[in-house]
Amino acid sequence: VSNDKGTSTPPEVAISRVVQAMIYAVDNGARVINASLGGDFPETPQSVLDMVEHIESHGVLLVCAAGNDGSNNDLINFIPAGIPSDHIIAVTSTNQRDEYYASHSYGPTTVDVAAPGYKIVSAMPNNQYAEKKGTSMATPHVTGLAALLFAQNPSRSATEVRQIIIDTVDPLPTLQGKIVSGGRVNAYSALTY
């Protein structure tokens, strides 16, 4: 993992920091966590599995980016998005034409929904803004929708919120057979479900 100074952090250190941050969020009352990150690992580190167990036991929803290399996540170990859990929702992206963005990852059984992830205006250092693309841009849309659903009805469980998001997508032809839901999230449909 490289930073803006050109130095790199060993993957195990980066993972440890992410795990610590997520546990901190859970322990301090988070209902939903955005994970615009991930990577392909030969084996899932035990610390990540323990973190997912912690999230599950506290009823938190983890919204994860599916990745940007155009891979089929059913065939690789992309974590945390690919960890089997009803407390994780994995997100790929759509482009400005509301179609699957082909350079981003998918998975008929491991990626759940899509959201806009192309030409997303994003905050940058020094009070600047720039258009960005990627599943890390799509994932916050789904995290925000989950937060709205929790706010609308605080008694909802993480698994209920996850299922509402999946059940209320707009089906898109380019997503059929690519992801679990076959569609792009629809906030209005979810909130009026």
XYZ file of C-alpha atoms in Angstrom:
193
model
C 0.000 0.000 0.000
C 1.624 3.254 -1.129
C 0.947 6.691 0.266
C 1.342 10.150 -1.244
C 4.947 10.407 -0.048
C 6.038 7.442 -2.151
C 6.651 5.174 0.824
C 4.717 1.990 1.320
C 3.028 0.267 4.208
C 3.324 -3.524 4.395
C -0.044 -5.183 3.656
C -0.240 -6.798 7.102
C 0.172 -3.368 8.752
C -2.432 -1.794 6.473
C -4.877 -4.634 7.215
C -4.270 -4.290 10.940
C -5.053 -0.570 10.801
C -8.261 -1.133 8.818
C -9.386 -3.861 11.221
C -8.673 -1.625 14.234
C -10.598 1.258 12.666
C -13.641 -0.903 11.904
C -13.690 -2.414 15.390
C -13.433 1.104 16.833
C -16.405 2.216 14.711
C -18.482 -0.780 15.794
C -17.589 -0.302 19.459
C -18.598 3.350 19.240
C -22.072 2.803 17.842
C -21.753 2.649 14.055
C -24.690 0.924 12.357
C -23.126 0.939 8.868
C -19.479 1.120 7.748
C -18.196 2.084 4.303
C -15.263 -0.041 3.089
C -14.079 1.570 -0.143
C -11.080 -0.745 -0.130
C -10.112 -4.330 -0.669
C -7.690 -6.706 -2.242
C -7.158 -10.197 -3.620
C -5.545 -12.443 -0.994
C -4.506 -16.102 -1.182
C -6.127 -16.574 2.231
C -8.280 -14.267 4.313
C -6.283 -13.035 7.330
C -7.701 -14.248 10.637
C -7.890 -10.665 11.906
C -10.294 -9.807 9.058
C -12.473 -12.841 9.808
C -12.512 -11.825 13.496
C -13.517 -8.279 12.506
C -16.405 -9.582 10.388
C -17.536 -11.752 13.303
C -17.424 -8.630 15.527
C -19.522 -6.705 12.990
C -22.044 -9.539 12.807
C -22.333 -9.894 16.582
C -23.048 -6.162 16.898
C -25.586 -6.015 14.048
C -23.557 -3.707 11.814
C -23.736 -3.589 8.008
C -20.411 -3.461 6.128
C -20.690 -1.983 2.620
C -17.694 -3.045 0.507
C -16.200 -2.062 -2.841
C -15.942 -5.003 -5.251
C -12.699 -3.844 -6.895
C -11.608 -2.264 -10.141
C -9.755 -4.877 -12.161
C -12.708 -6.304 -14.079
C -12.349 -9.688 -12.404
C -15.044 -12.193 -11.551
C -14.912 -12.117 -7.751
C -16.546 -15.559 -7.670
C -13.169 -16.894 -8.820
C -10.839 -14.974 -6.483
C -10.624 -14.176 -2.771
C -11.358 -10.432 -2.855
C -11.682 -9.237 0.724
C -13.579 -7.942 2.538
C -16.286 -7.792 -0.182
C -16.139 -11.525 -0.930
C -16.416 -12.790 2.636
C -19.683 -14.733 2.907
C -21.840 -12.827 5.411
C -25.364 -11.468 5.510
C -23.819 -8.385 7.149
C -21.757 -7.530 4.045
C -23.083 -5.968 0.858
C -20.630 -5.879 -2.065
C -20.898 -3.076 -4.629
C -19.803 -2.681 -8.255
C -20.380 0.401 -10.380
C -22.362 1.774 -13.276
C -21.274 4.416 -15.760
C -22.930 7.649 -16.923
C -25.205 5.640 -19.257
C -26.524 3.594 -16.305
C -24.706 0.478 -17.539
C -22.278 -1.904 -15.875
C -18.804 -0.359 -16.015
C -16.807 -3.191 -17.570
C -13.414 -2.443 -16.035
C -14.828 -2.910 -12.542
C -15.219 -6.235 -10.804
C -18.378 -8.306 -10.718
C -19.543 -11.634 -9.297
C -22.789 -13.518 -9.939
C -22.745 -14.834 -6.349
C -20.324 -12.477 -4.548
C -21.255 -8.953 -5.694
C -24.698 -7.821 -4.617
C -25.598 -4.471 -6.173
C -24.331 -1.669 -8.386
C -24.322 2.102 -7.873
C -23.043 5.077 -9.874
C -19.256 5.020 -9.888
C -18.128 7.000 -12.923
C -17.312 10.737 -12.998
C -18.186 11.152 -9.335
C -17.116 14.547 -7.991
C -14.866 13.851 -5.008
C -13.086 15.986 -2.434
C -9.311 16.235 -2.865
C -6.507 17.761 -0.778
C -6.113 21.551 -0.637
C -9.846 22.290 -0.994
C -9.938 20.837 -4.494
C -12.452 18.593 -6.250
C -11.996 16.098 -9.079
C -14.036 13.563 -11.009
C -13.175 10.017 -9.948
C -14.305 6.548 -10.964
C -14.311 3.138 -9.355
C -16.213 0.901 -7.019
C -14.847 3.040 -4.177
C -16.964 5.860 -5.620
C -20.047 3.622 -5.917
C -19.846 2.138 -2.416
C -20.609 5.389 -0.522
C -23.914 5.710 -2.406
C -24.980 2.369 -0.950
C -23.622 3.247 2.503
C -25.656 6.455 2.451
C -28.771 4.549 1.421
C -28.233 2.088 4.279
C -27.881 5.006 6.711
C -31.165 6.483 5.422
C -32.906 3.132 5.915
C -31.604 2.848 9.485
C -32.672 6.452 10.188
C -36.116 5.832 8.695
C -36.645 2.857 11.006
C -34.009 2.404 13.733
C -35.444 -0.992 14.678
C -34.345 -2.486 11.348
C -31.559 -5.027 11.528
C -28.480 -4.914 9.298
C -29.707 -7.979 7.443
C -33.099 -6.358 6.826
C -31.476 -3.195 5.468
C -29.192 -5.275 3.247
C -32.135 -7.216 1.844
C -34.221 -4.096 1.202
C -31.350 -2.591 -0.799
C -30.972 -5.777 -2.861
C -34.727 -6.264 -3.374
C -35.406 -2.713 -4.597
C -32.763 -2.278 -7.312
C -33.617 -1.153 -10.817
C -32.803 -4.181 -12.997
C -30.372 -3.317 -15.791
C -29.656 -5.528 -18.816
C -25.882 -5.101 -18.482
C -25.988 -6.326 -14.872
C -28.067 -9.461 -15.474
C -25.970 -12.512 -14.616
C -23.117 -10.241 -13.453
C -24.244 -9.601 -9.873
C -26.658 -11.113 -7.362
C -29.437 -8.516 -7.751
C -28.923 -7.777 -11.439
C -29.506 -4.098 -10.774
C -28.478 -0.637 -9.653
C -29.665 0.661 -6.270
C -32.731 2.900 -6.168
C -32.992 5.035 -3.018
C -36.620 6.026 -3.608
C -37.713 2.418 -4.086
C -35.802 1.314 -0.992
C -37.238 4.061 1.209
C -40.801 3.414 0.038
C -40.530 -0.397 0.128
